[in-house]
Short mmCIF file of C-alpha atoms in Angstrom, two decimals:
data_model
loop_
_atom_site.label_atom_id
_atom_site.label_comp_id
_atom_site.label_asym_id
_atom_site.label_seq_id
_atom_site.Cartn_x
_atom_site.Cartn_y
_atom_site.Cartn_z
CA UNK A 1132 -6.12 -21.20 -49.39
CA UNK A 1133 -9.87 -21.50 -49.17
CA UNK A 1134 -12.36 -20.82 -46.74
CA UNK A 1135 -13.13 -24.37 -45.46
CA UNK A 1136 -9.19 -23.95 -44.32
CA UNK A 1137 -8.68 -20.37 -43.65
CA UNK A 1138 -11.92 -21.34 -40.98
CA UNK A 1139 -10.25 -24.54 -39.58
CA UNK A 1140 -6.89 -22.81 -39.38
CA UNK A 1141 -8.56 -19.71 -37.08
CA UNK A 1142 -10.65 -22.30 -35.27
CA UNK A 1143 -7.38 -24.44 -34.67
CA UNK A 1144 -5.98 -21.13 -33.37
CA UNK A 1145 -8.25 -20.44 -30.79
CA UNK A 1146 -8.46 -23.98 -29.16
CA UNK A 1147 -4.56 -24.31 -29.22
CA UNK A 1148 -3.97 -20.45 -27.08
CA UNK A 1149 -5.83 -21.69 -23.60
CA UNK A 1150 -4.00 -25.27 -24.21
CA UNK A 1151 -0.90 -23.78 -25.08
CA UNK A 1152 -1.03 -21.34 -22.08
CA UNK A 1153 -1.76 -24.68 -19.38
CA UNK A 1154 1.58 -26.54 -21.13
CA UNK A 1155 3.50 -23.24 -20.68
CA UNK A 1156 2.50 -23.04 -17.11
CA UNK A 1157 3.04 -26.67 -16.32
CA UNK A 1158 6.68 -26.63 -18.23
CA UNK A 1159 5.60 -28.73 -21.18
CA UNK A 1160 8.25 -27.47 -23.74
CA UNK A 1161 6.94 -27.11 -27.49
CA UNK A 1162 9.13 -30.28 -28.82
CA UNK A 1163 6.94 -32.22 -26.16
CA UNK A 1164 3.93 -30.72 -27.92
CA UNK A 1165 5.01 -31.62 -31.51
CA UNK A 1166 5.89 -34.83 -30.53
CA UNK A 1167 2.53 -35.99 -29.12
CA UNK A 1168 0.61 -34.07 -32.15
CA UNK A 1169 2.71 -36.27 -34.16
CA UNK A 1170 1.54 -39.42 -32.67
CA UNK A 1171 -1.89 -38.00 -32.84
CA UNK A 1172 -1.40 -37.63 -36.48
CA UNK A 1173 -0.21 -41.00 -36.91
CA UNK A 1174 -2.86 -42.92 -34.32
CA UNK A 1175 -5.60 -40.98 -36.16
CA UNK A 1176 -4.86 -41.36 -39.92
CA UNK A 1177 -4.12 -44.96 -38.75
CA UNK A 1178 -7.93 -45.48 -36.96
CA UNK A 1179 -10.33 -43.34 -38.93
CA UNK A 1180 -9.18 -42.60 -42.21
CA UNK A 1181 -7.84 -46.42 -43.03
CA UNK A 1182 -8.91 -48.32 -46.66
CA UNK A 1183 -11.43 -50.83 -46.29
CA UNK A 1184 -10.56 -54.55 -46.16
CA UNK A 1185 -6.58 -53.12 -46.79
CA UNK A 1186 -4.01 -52.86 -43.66
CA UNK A 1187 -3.41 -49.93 -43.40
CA UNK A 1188 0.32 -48.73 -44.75
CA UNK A 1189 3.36 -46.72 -43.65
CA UNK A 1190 3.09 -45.43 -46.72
CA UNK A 1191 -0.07 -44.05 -46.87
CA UNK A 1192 -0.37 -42.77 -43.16
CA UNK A 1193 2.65 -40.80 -44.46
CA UNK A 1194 0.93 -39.18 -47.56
CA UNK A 1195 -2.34 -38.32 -45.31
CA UNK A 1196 -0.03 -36.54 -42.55
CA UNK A 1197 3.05 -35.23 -44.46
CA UNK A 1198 5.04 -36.88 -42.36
CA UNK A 1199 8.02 -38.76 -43.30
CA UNK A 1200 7.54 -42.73 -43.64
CA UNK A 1201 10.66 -42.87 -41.20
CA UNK A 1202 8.38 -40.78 -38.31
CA UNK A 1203 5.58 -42.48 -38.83
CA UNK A 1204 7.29 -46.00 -38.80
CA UNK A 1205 8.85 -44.81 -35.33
CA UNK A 1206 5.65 -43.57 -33.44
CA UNK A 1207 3.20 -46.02 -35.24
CA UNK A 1208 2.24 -47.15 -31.70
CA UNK A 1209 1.60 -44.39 -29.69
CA UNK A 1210 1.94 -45.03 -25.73
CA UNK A 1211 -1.72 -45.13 -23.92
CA UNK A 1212 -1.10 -41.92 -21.89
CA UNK A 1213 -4.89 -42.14 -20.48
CA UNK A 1214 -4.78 -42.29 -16.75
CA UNK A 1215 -7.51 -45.48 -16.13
CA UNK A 1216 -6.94 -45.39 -12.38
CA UNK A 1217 -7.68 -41.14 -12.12
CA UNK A 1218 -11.13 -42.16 -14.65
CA UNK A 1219 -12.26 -45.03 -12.19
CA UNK A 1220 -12.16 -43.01 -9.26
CA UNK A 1221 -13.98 -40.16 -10.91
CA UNK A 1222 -16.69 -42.85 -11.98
CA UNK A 1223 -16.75 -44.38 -8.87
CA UNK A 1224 -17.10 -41.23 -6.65
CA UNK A 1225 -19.80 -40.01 -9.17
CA UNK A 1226 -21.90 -43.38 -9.45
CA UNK A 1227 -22.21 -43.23 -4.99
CA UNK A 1228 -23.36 -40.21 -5.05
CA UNK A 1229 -25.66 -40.71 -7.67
CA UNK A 1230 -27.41 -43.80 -5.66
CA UNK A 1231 -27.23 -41.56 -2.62
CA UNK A 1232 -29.06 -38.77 -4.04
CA UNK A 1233 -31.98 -40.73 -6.29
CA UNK A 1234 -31.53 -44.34 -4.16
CA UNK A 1235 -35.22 -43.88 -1.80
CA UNK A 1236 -33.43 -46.44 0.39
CA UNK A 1237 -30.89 -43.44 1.39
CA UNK A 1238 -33.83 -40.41 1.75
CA UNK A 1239 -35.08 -39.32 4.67
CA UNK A 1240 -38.93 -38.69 5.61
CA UNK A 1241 -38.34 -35.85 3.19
CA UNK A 1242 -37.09 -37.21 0.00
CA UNK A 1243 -33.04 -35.63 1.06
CA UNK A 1244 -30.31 -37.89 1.45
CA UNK A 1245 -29.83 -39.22 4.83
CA UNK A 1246 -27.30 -38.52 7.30
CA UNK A 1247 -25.58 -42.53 7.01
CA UNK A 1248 -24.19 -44.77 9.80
CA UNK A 1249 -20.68 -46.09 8.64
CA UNK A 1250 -21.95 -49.70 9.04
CA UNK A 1251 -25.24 -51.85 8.65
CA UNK A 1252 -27.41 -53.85 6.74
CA UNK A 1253 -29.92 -50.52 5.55
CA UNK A 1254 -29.10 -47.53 4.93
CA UNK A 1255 -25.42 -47.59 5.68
CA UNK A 1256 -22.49 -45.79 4.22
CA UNK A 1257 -21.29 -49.22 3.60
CA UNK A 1258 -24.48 -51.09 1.91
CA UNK A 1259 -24.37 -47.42 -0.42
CA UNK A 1260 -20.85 -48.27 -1.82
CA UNK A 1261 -21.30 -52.43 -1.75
CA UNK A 1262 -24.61 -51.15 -4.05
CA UNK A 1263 -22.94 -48.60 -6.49
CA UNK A 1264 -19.32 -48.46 -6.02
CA UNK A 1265 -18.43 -51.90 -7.21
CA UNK A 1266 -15.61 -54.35 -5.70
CA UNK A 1267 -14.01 -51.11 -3.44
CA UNK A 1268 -13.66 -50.80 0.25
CA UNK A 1269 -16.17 -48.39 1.55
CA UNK A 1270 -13.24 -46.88 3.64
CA UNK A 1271 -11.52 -46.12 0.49
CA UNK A 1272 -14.54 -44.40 -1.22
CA UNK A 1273 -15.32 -42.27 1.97
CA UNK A 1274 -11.56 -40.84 1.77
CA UNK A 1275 -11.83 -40.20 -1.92
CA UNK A 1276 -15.22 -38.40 -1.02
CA UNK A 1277 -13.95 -36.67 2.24
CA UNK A 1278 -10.85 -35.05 0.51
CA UNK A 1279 -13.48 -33.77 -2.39
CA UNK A 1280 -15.25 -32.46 -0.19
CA UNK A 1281 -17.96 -34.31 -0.92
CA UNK A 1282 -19.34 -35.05 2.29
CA UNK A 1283 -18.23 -35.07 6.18
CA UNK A 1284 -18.32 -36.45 9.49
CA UNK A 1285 -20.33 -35.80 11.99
CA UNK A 1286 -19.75 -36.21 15.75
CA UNK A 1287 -21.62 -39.32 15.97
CA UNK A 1288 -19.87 -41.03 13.50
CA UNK A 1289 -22.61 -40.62 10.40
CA UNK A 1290 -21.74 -39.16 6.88
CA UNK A 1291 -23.66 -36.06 5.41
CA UNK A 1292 -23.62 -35.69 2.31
CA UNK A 1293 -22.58 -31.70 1.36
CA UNK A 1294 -23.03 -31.18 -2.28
CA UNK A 1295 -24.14 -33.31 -5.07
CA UNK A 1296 -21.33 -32.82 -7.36
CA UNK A 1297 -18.48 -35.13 -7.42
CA UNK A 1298 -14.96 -33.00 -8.26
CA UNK A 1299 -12.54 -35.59 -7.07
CA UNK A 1300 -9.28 -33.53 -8.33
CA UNK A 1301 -7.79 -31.55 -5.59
CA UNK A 1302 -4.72 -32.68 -6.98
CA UNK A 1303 -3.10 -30.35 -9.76
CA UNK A 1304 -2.14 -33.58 -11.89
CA UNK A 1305 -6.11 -34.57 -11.41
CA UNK A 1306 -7.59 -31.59 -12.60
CA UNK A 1307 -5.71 -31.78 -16.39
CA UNK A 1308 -6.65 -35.32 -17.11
CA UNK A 1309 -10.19 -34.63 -16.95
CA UNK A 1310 -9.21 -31.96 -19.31
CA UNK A 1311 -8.57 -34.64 -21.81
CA UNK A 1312 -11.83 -36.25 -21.45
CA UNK A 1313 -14.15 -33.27 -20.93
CA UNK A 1314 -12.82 -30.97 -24.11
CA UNK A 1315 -12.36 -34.10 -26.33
CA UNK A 1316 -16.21 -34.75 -25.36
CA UNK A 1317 -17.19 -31.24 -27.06
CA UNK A 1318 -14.79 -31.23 -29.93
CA UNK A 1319 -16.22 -34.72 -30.84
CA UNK A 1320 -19.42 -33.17 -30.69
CA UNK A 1321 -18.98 -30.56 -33.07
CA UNK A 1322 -16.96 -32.94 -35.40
CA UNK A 1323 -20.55 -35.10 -35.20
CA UNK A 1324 -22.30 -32.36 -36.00
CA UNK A 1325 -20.12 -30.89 -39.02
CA UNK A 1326 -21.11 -34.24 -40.75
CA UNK A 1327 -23.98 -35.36 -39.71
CA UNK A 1328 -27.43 -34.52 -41.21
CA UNK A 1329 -29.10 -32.44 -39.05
CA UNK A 1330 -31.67 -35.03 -38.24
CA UNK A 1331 -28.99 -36.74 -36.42
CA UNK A 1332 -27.20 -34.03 -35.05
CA UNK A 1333 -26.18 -33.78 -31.32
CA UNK A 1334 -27.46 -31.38 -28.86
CA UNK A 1335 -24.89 -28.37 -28.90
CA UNK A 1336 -26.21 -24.81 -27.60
CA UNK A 1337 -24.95 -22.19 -25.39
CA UNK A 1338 -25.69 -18.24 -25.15
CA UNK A 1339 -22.88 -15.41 -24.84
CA UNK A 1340 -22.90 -11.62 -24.99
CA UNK A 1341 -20.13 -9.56 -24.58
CA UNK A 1342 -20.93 -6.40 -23.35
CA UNK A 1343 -22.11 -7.21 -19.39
CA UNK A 1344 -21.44 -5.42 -16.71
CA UNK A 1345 -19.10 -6.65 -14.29
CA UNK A 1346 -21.72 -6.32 -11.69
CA UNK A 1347 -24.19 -8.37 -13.36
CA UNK A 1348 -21.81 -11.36 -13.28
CA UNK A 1349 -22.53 -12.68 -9.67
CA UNK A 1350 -26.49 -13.29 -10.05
CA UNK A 1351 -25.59 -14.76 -13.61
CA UNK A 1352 -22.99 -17.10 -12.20
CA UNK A 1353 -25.36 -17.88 -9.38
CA UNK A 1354 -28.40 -18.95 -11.56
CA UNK A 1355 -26.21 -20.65 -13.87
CA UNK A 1356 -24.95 -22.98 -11.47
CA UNK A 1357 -28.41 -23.39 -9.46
CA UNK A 1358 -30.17 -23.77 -12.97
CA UNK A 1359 -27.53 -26.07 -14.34
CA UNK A 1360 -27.27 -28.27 -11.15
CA UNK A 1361 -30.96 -29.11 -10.74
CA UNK A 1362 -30.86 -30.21 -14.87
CA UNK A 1363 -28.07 -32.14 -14.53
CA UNK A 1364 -29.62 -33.99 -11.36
CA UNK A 1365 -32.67 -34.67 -13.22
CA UNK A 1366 -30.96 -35.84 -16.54
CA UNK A 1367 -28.38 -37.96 -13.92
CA UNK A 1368 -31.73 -39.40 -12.80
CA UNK A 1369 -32.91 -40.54 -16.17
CA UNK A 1370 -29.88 -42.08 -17.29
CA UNK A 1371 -29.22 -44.51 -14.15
CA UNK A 1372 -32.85 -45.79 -14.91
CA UNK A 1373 -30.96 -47.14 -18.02
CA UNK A 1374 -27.40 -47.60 -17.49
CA UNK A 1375 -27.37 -51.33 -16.73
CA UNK A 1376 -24.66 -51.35 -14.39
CA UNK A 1377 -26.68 -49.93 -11.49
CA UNK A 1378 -29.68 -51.05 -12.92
CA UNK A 1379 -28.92 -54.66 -14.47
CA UNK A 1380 -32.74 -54.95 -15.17
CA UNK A 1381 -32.88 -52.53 -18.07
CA UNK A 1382 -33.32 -53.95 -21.64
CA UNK A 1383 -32.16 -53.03 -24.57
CA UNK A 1384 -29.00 -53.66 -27.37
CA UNK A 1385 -25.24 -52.40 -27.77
CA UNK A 1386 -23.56 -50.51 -25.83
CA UNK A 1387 -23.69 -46.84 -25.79
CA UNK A 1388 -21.93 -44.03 -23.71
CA UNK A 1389 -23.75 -40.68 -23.34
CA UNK A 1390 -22.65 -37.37 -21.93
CA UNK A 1391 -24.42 -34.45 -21.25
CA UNK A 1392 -22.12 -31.23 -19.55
CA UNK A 1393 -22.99 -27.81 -19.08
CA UNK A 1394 -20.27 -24.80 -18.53
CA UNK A 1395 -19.75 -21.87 -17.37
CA UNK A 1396 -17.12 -19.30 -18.69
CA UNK A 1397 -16.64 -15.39 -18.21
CA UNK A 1398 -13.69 -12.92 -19.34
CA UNK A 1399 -12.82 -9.18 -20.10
CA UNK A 1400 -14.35 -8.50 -23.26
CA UNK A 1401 -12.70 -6.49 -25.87
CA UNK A 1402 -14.50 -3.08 -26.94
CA UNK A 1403 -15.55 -3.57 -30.74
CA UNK A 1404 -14.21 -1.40 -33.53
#
């Protein structure tokens, strides 16, 4: 074996053990597994790795995958498994708050979002959604951002808003399909990168030691988050000036779809050798 796959085989290792261990909690037996990775197989050796100006063949998807032409011929259409609504909502929810927070027709004297009447023309809860939450009733989007715990109700009848991070998924079920979107988003970024001449590479960084005190932790996780937060707001900023559905004025060609996420992660380290 050589080192390009001894290294893809340990790297493989280590993102399967935290996956493996949310099936095995959630009851998602290993034939389950094998089949999707199957269909994985198939969908992706079908997609990417296809001749051009040849349809693409049982055949060969077979050879690229080692599976057999009869598997391949039986899963060649994988079932969409996305959840669109769960994606929408999570959008949705995100793009309000984001006109809320950097929208100067929701600030206050101070530049802070403002405390909003349900109804009215300016500077309503409703004229907020009918602006950047598309063809949805406001009612709707204020229970999707009440049971967040995005914002509240007051005792006159006016929304605060309480944080200016949108985590829709109080539901278990919730919670694992951004899974799917979030790690794919990173491991799609290091595939870029792998490839890619550095020129064109995409942002990837992070720092990690593995000798802190547990002590230390709190302050860490603290300016992480604080640190982290006011970035994200200020990159959040920047790309609504340009997204041209909340700002249909913006020029420019194609279509493109950016992320940019930050993380936070802490364990027991092991003592070296």
């Amino acid at each position: 074996m050589n080192d390009i796959k001894k290294a893809i085989y340990a790297a493989t290792l280590n993102i399967l053990r935290p996956l493996i261990k949310i099936l095995l909690r959630n009851h998602v037996p290993f034939g389950a597994f094998a089949d999707l990775a199957k269909r994985v197989y198939v969908d992706v050796a079908l997609e990417e790795f296809g001749i051009p100006g040849r349809k693409p063949s049982i055949s060969r998807v077979s050879i690229l995958t080692g599976l057999t032409r009869k598997e391949v011929g039986r899963i060649k259409k994988p079932p969409v498994l996305e959840n669109a609504e769960t994606l929408e909502r999570y959008n949705r929810g995100a793009r309000v708050i984001s006109g809320w927070v950097r929208d100067r027709a929701f600030w206050n004297k101070e530049g802070q979002p403002l405390d909003l009447l349900i109804e009215g023309k300016d500077g309503s809860f409703n004229e907020l959604v009918k602006r950047y939450g598309g063809d949805v009733p406001s009612r709707a989007v204020l229970d999707e951002l009440l049971r967040a715990g995005a914002v509240e109700r007051l005792a006159d009848g006016r929304v605060r808003l309480i944080t200016h991070v949108f985590i829709p998924y109080t539901k278990e079920a919730d919670k694992i399909r951004i899974l799917g979107t979030d790690v794919r988003d990173l491991i799609c970024t290091i595939d870029h990168n792998l490839h890619s001449n550095p020129s064109d590479s995409f942002l990837q960084r992070k720092v990690s030691y593995d000798n802190l005190p547990t002590e230390a932790l709190p302050e860490l996780r603290g300016q992480a988050t604080q640190k982290s937060q006011s970035l994200l707001e200020e990159l959040d900023r920047l790309m609504a000036r340009h997204d041209r559905d909340l700002n249909p004025s913006a020029r420019g060609t194609g279509r493109k779809r950016a992320t940019i996420g930050i993380f936070y992660f802490e364990e027991d380290s092991q003592p070296h050798d």
